[in-house]
Tab-separated table of C-alpha atoms and ligand atoms in Angstrom:
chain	number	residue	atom	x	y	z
A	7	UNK	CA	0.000	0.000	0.000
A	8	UNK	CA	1.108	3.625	-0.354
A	9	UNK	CA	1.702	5.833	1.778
A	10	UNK	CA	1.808	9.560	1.103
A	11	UNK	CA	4.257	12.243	2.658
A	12	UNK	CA	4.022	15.825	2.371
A	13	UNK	CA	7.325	17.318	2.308
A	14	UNK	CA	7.638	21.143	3.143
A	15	UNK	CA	11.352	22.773	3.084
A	16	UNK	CA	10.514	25.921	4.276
A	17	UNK	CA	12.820	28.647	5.395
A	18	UNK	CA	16.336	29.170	5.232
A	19	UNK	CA	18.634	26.015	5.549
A	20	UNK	CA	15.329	24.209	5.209
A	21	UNK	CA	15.302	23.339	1.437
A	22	UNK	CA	19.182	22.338	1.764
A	23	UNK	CA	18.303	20.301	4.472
A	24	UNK	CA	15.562	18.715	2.776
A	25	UNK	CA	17.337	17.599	0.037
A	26	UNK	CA	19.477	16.087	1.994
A	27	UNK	CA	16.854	13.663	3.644
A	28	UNK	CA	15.006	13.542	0.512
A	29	UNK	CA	17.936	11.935	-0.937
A	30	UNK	CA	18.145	9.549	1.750
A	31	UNK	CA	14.029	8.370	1.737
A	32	UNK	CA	14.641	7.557	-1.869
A	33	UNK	CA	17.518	5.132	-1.165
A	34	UNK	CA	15.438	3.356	1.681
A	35	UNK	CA	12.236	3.732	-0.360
A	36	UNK	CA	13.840	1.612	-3.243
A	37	UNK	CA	16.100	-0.922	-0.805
A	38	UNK	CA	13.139	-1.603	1.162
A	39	UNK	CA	10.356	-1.314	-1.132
A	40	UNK	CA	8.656	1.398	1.164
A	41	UNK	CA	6.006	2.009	-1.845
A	42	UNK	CA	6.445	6.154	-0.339
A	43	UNK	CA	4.888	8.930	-2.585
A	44	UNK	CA	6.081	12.484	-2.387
A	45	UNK	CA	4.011	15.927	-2.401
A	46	UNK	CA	5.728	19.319	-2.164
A	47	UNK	CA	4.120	22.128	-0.532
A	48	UNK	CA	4.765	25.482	1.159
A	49	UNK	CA	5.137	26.660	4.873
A	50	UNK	CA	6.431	29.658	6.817
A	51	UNK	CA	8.194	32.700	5.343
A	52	UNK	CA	8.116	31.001	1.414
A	53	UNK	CA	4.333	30.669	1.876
A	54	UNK	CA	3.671	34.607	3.104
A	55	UNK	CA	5.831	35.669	0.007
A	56	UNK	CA	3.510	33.176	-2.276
A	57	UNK	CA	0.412	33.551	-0.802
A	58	UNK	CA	0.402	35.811	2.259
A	59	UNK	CA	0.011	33.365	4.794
A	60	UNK	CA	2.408	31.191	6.596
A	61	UNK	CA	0.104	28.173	6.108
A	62	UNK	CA	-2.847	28.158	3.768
A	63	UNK	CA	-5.662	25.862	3.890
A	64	UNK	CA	-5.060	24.053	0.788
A	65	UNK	CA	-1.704	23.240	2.138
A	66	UNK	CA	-3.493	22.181	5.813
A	67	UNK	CA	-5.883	20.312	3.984
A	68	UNK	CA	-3.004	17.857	2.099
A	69	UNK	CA	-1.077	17.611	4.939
A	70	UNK	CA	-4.433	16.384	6.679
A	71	UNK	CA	-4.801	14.016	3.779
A	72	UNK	CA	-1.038	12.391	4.114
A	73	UNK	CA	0.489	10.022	5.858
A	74	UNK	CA	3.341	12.068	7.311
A	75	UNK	CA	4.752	15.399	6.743
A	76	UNK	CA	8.406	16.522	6.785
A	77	UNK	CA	9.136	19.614	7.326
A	78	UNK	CA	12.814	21.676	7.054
A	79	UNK	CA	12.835	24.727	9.292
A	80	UNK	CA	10.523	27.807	9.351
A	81	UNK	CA	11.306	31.466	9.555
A	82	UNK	CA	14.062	34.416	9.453
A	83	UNK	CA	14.726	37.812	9.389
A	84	UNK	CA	13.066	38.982	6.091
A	85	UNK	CA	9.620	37.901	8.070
A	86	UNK	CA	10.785	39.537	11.813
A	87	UNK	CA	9.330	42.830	11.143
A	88	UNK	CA	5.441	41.220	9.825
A	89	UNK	CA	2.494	41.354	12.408
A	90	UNK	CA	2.676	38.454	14.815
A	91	UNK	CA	-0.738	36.902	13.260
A	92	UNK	CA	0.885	36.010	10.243
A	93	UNK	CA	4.826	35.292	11.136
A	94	UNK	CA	6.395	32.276	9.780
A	95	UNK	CA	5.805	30.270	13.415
A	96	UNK	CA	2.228	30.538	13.310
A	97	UNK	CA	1.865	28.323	10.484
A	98	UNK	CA	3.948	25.765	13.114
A	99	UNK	CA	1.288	26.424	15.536
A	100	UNK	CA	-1.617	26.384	13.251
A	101	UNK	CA	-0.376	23.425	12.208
A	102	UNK	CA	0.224	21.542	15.158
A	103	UNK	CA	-3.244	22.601	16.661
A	104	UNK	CA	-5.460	21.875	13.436
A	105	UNK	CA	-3.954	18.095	13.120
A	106	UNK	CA	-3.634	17.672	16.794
A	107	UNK	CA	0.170	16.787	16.927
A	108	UNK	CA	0.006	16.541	20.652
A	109	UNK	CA	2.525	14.713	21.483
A	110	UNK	CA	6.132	15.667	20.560
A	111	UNK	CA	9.263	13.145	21.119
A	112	UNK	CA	12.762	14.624	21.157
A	113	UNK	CA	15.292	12.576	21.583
A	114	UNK	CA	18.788	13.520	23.191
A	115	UNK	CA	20.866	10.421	22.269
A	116	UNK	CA	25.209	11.536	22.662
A	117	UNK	CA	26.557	9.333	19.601
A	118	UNK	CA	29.983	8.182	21.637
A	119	UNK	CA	31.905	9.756	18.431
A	120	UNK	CA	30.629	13.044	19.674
A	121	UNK	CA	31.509	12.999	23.259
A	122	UNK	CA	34.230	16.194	22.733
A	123	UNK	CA	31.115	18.048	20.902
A	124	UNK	CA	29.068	18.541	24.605
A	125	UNK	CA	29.769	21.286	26.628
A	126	UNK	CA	29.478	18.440	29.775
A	127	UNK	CA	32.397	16.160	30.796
A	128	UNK	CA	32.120	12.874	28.354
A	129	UNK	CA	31.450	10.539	31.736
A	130	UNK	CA	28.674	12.725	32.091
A	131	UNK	CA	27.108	12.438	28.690
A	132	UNK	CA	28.994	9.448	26.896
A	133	UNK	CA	26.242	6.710	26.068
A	134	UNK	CA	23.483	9.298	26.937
A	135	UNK	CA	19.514	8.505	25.554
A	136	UNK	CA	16.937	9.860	26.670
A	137	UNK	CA	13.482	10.583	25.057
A	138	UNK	CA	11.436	13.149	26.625
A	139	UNK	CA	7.657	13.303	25.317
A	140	UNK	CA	5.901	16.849	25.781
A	141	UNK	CA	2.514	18.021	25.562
A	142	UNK	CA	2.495	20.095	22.580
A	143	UNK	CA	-1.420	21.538	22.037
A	144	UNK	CA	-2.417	22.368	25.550
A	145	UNK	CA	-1.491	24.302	28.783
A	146	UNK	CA	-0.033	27.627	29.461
A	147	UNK	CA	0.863	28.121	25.501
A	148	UNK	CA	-2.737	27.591	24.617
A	149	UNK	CA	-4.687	28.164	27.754
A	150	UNK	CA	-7.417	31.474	27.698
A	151	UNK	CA	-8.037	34.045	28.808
A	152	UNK	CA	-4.933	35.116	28.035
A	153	UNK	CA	-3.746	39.100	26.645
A	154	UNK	CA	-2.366	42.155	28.545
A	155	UNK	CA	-5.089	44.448	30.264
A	156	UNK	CA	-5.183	47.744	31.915
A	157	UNK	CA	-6.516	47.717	35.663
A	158	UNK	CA	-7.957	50.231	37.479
A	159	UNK	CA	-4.726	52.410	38.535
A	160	UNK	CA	-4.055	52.309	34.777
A	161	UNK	CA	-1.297	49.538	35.523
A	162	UNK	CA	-0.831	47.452	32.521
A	163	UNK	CA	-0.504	43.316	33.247
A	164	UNK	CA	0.095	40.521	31.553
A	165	UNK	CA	-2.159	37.144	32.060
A	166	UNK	CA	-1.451	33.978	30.975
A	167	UNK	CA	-3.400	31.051	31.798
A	168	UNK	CA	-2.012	27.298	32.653
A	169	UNK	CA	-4.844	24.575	32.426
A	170	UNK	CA	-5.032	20.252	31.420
A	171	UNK	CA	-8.161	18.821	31.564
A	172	UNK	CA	-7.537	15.252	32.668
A	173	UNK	CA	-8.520	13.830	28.919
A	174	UNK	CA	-5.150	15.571	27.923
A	175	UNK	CA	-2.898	14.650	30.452
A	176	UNK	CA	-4.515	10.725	30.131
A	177	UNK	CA	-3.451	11.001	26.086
A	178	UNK	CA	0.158	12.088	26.703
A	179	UNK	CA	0.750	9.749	29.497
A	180	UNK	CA	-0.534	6.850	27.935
A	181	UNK	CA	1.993	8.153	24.877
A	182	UNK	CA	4.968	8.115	27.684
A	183	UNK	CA	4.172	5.216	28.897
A	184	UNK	CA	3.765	3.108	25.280
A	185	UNK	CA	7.310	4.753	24.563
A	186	UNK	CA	8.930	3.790	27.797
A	187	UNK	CA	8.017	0.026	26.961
A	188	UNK	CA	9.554	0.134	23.834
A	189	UNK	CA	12.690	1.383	25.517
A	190	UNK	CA	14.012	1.132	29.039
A	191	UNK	CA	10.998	1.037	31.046
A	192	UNK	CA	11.256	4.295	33.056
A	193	UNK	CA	9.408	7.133	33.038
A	194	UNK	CA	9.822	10.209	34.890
A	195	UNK	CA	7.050	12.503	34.850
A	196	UNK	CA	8.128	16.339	35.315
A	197	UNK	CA	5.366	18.633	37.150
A	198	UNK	CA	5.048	21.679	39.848
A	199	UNK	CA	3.021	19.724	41.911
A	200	UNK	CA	3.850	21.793	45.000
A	201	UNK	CA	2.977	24.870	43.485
A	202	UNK	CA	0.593	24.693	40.546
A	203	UNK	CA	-2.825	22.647	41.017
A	204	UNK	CA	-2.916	22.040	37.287
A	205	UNK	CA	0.351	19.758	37.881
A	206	UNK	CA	-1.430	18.124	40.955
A	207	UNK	CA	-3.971	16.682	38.871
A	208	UNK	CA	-1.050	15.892	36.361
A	209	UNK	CA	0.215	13.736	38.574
A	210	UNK	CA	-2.575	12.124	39.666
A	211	UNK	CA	-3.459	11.410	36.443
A	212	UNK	CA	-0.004	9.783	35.785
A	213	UNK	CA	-0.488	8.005	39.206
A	214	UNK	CA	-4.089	6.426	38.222
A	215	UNK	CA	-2.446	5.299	34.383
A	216	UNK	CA	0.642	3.125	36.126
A	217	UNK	CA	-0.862	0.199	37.288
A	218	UNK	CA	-2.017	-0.484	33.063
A	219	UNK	CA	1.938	-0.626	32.357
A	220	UNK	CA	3.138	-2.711	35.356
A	221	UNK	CA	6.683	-3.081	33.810
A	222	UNK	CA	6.890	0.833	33.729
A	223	UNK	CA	8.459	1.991	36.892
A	224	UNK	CA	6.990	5.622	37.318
A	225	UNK	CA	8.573	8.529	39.054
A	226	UNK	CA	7.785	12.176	39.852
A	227	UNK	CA	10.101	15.191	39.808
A	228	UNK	CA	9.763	19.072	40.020
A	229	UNK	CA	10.964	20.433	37.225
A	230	UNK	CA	13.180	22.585	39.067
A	231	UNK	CA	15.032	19.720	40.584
A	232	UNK	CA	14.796	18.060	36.571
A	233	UNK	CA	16.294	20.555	35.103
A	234	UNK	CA	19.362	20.500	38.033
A	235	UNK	CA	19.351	16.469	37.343
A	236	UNK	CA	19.670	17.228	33.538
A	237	UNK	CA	23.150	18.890	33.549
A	238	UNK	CA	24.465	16.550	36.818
A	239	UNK	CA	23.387	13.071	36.123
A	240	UNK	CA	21.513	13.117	32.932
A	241	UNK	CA	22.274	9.025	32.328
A	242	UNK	CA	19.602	8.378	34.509
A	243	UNK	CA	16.844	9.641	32.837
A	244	UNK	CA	15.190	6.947	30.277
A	245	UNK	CA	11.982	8.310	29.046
A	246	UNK	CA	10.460	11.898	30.393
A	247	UNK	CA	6.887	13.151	29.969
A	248	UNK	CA	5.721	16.909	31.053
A	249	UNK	CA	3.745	19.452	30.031
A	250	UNK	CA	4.025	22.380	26.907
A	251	UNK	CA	6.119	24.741	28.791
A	252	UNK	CA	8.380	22.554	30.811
A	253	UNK	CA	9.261	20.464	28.043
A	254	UNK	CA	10.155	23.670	25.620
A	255	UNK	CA	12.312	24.065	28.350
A	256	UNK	CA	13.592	20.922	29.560
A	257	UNK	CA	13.966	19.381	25.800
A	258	UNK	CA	16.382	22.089	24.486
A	259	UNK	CA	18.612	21.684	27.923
A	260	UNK	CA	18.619	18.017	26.944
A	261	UNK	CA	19.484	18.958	23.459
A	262	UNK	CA	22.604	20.847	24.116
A	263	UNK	CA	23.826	17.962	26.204
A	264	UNK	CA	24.624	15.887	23.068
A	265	UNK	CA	26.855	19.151	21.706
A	266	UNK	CA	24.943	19.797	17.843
A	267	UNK	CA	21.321	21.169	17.210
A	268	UNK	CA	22.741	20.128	14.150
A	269	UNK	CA	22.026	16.267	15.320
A	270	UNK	CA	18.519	16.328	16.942
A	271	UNK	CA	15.459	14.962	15.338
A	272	UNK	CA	11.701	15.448	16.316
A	273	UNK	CA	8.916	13.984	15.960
A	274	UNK	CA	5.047	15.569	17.053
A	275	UNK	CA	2.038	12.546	16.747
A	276	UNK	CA	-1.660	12.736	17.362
A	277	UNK	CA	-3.248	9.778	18.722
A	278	UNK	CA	-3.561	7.382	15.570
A	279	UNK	CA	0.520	8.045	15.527
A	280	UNK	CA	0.560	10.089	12.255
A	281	UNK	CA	2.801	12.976	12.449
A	282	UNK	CA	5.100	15.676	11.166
A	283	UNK	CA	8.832	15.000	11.912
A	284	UNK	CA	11.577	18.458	11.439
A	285	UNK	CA	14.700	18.492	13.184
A	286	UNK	CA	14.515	20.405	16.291
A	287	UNK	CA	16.951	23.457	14.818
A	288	UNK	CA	15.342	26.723	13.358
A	289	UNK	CA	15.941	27.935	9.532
A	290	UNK	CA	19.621	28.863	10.278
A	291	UNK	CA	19.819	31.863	8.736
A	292	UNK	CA	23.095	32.758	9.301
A	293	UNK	CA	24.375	29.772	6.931
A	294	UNK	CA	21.420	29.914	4.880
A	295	UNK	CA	22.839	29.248	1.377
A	296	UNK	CA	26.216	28.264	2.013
A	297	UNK	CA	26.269	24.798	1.490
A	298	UNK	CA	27.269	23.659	5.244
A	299	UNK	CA	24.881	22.672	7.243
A	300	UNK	CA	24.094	20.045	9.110
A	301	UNK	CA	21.474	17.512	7.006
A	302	UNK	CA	22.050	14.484	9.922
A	303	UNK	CA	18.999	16.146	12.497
A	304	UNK	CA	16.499	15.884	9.242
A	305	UNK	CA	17.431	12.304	8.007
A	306	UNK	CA	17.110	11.299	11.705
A	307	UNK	CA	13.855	12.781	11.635
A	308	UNK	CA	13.245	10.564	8.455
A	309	UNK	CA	14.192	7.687	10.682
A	310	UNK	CA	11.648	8.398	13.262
A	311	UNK	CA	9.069	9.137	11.110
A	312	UNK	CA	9.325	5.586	9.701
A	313	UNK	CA	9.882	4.251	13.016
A	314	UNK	CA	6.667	6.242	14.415
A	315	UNK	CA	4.185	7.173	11.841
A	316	UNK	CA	5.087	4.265	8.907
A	317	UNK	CA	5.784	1.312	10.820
A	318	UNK	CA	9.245	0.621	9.011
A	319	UNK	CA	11.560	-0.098	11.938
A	320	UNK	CA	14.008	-2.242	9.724
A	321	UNK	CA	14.249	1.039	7.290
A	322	UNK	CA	14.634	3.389	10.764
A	323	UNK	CA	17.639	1.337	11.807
A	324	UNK	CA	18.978	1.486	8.744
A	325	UNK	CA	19.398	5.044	8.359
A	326	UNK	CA	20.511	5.056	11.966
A	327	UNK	CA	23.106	2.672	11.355
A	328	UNK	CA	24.150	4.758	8.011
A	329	UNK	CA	24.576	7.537	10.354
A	330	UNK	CA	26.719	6.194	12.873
A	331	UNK	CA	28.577	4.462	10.250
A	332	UNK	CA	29.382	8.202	8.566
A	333	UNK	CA	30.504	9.655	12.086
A	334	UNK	CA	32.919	6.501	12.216
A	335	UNK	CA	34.533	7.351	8.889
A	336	UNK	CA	35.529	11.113	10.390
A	337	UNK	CA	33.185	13.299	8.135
A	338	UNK	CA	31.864	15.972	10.314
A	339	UNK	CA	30.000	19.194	8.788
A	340	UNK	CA	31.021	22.658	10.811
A	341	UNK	CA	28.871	22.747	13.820
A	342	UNK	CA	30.642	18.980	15.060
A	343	UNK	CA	33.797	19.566	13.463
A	344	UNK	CA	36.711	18.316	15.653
A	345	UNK	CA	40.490	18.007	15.466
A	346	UNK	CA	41.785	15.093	13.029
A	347	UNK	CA	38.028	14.790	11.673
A	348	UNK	CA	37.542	15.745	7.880
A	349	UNK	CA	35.220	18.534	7.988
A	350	UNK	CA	32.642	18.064	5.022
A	351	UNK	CA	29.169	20.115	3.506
A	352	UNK	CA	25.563	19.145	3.227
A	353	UNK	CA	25.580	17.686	0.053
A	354	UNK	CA	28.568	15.801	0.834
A	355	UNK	CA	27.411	14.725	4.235
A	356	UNK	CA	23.880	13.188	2.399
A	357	UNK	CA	25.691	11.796	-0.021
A	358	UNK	CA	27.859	9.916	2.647
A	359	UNK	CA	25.005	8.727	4.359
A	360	UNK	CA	23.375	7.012	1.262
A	361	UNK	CA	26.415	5.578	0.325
A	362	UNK	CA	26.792	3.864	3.741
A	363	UNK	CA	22.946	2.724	3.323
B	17	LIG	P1	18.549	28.212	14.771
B	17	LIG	O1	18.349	26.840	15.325
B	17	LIG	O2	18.076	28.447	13.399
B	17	LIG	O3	20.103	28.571	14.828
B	17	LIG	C1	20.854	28.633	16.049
B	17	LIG	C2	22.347	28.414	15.713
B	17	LIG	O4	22.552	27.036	15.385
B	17	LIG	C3	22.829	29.221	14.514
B	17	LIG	O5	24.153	29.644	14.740
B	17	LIG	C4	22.803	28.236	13.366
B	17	LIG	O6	23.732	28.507	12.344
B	17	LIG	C5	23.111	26.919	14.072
B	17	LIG	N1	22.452	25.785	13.408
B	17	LIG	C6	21.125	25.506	13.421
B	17	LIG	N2	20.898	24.421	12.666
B	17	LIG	C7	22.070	24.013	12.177
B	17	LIG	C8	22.477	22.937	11.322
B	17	LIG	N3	21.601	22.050	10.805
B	17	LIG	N4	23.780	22.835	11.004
B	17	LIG	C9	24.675	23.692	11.506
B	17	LIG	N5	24.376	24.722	12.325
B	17	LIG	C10	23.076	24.871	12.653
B	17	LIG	O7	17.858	29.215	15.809
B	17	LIG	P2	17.658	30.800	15.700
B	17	LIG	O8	18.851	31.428	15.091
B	17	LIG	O9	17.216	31.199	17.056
B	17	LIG	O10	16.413	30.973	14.740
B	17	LIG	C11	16.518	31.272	13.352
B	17	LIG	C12	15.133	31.288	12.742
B	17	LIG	O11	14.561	29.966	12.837
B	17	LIG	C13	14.150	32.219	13.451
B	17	LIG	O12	13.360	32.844	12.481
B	17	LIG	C14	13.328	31.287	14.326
B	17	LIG	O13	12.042	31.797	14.577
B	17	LIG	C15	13.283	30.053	13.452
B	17	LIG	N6	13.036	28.794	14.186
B	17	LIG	C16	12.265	27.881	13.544
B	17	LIG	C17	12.048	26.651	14.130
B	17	LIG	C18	11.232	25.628	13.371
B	17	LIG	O14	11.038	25.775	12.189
B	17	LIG	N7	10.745	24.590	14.028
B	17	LIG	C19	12.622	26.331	15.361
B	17	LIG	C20	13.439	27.282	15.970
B	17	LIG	C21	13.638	28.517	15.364
């Protein structure tokens, strides 16, 4: 059977990027006889320049229709200065809320040939993996009311409001606790129970879900203490689940214990597990059009989404392997270059990676 992705390049680094992982589905969709169709379409900054909004509904509407959607990066300076309604990131958001991508995986995984690339001492990091799963359509991003208001004494204020009804904590626990049996079978679940009553019922709700994964040992943390046990001990952390804020937070802490943006896939699923997978970097537009950066985050991203959305794990550990294999032979692009490594560009670095496929 087929099965339809939309690709959208985007921004900035985002169509070099792209072609990088496009180059790499078409090995795997040939080895592996995948049977994977490709659509093109716009999103962010290249969509307000063709049609004034950063996602339109045509565009929506096909990525409703398709099996996954890959996505480059969104956004840059030439869109900064545009009213906040229609920036480049809203089409993100409005995409995210309209297909109900509620559930977003980022993985931090240290690839041992990259231990000198982390800021962190390599005992620290060497052999890390950790997966942390957060809420991506709800809470304090989403909540309402929500604006800035004038009170009486003509003081202005801000408002924001943090809410979860216990339907949307249920759906991303039950995600964190599906992905913690498929990996180490820990989960840590990240809250503010001692301050905010919206995490008290968050970890209730976590609480009440345990006892339907009895091999998942559950455990609670403040996310204060979580983020001091991110850059201390990281190792033991397995699989982490919190809320929108927290893990915005939390996941790019995580990421900059492996050393590269430039290595970090993502992955955001609603609840039948389709999804759009980007690497967790922005448009880069400070190497926008230079030929060097980093393609490895988006062909990881490829491997999730056949891990997650397609149901291809034998294709996902391919590319992984491919991957590791590349690191091995020395090619690094700028962002992980090291001393005695050959440094390499984009094109090159795809091209090594379907070779070693
Ligand atoms: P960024 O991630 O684009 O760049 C941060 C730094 O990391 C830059 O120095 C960049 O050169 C480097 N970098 C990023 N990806 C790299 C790669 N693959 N290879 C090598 N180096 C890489 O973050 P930023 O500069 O804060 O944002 C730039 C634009 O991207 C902004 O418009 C922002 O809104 C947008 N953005 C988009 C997304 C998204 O599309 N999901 C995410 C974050 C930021």
């Amino acid at each position: 059977m087929t099965k339809k992705i939309l690709v959208l390049p985007g921004d900035g680094i985002g169509p070099e990027i792209i072609a990088e992982a496009r180059k790499v589905l078409d090995k795997v969709n040939a080895q592996f006889d995948l049977g994977l169709e490709f659509e093109q379409g716009l999103m962010g900054g290249c969509s307000i320049d063709a049609c004034g909004v950063p996602l339109s509904d045509e565009t929506l509407a096909r990525a409703a229709a398709a099996d996954a959607i890959l996505l480059g990066a969104v956004g840059g300076p030439k869109w900064d200065k545009l009213d906040r309604a229609i920036r480049p990131e809203k089409g993100l958001l409005k995409m995210r809320s309209s297909l109900q991508l509620f559930a977003n995986l980022r993985p931090a995984i240290m690839y041992p040939q990259l231990a000198d690339a982390s800021s962190l001492k390599p005992e620290i990091v060497s052999g890390l993996d950790i997966l942390i799963v957060r809420e991506l359509t709800g809470g304090i991003y989403f909540g309402e009311p929500r604006g800035i208001r004038t009170l009486e004494n003509g003081e202005r204020e801000g408002f924001n409001t943090y809410k979860y009804s216990e339907s949307e904590i249920e759906r991303i626990g039950r995600n964190a606790f599906e992905m913690a049996m498929k990996r180490n079978k820990r989960l840590c679940s990240v809250d503010k129970a001692n301050v905010l009553e919206a995490t008290v019922l968050w970890r209730e709700v976590m609480d009440r879900l345990a006892p339907e994964y009895p091999e998942v040992s559950l455990s609670h943390m403040y996310v204060d203490n979580a983020a001091m046990q991110l850059v201390k001990a990281p190792k033991q952390f397995d699989v982490m689940v919190t809320g929108n804020m927290f893990g915005d937070i939390l996941s790019d802490a995580a990421a900059m214990l492996t050393g590269s943006i430039g290595m970090l896939p993502s992955a955001s699923l609603d609840k039948n597990r389709r999804g759009m997978y980007e690497p967790c970097h922005g448009s880069a537009p400070d190497i926008a059009g230079l030929g060097v950066a980093n393609p490895l985050a988006t062909i990881l991203s490829v491997s999730m989404m056949l891990r997650y959305s397609l149901n291809k794990p034998a294709a996902a550990d391919a590319i992984e392997l491919a991957v590791s294999k590349v690191l091995d032979q020395g090619l690094r692009t700028g962002d992980i270059m090291s001393a005695g490594m050959k440094q390499v560009g984009t094109v090159e670095m795809g091209d090594a990676v379907v070779a070693a496929l």
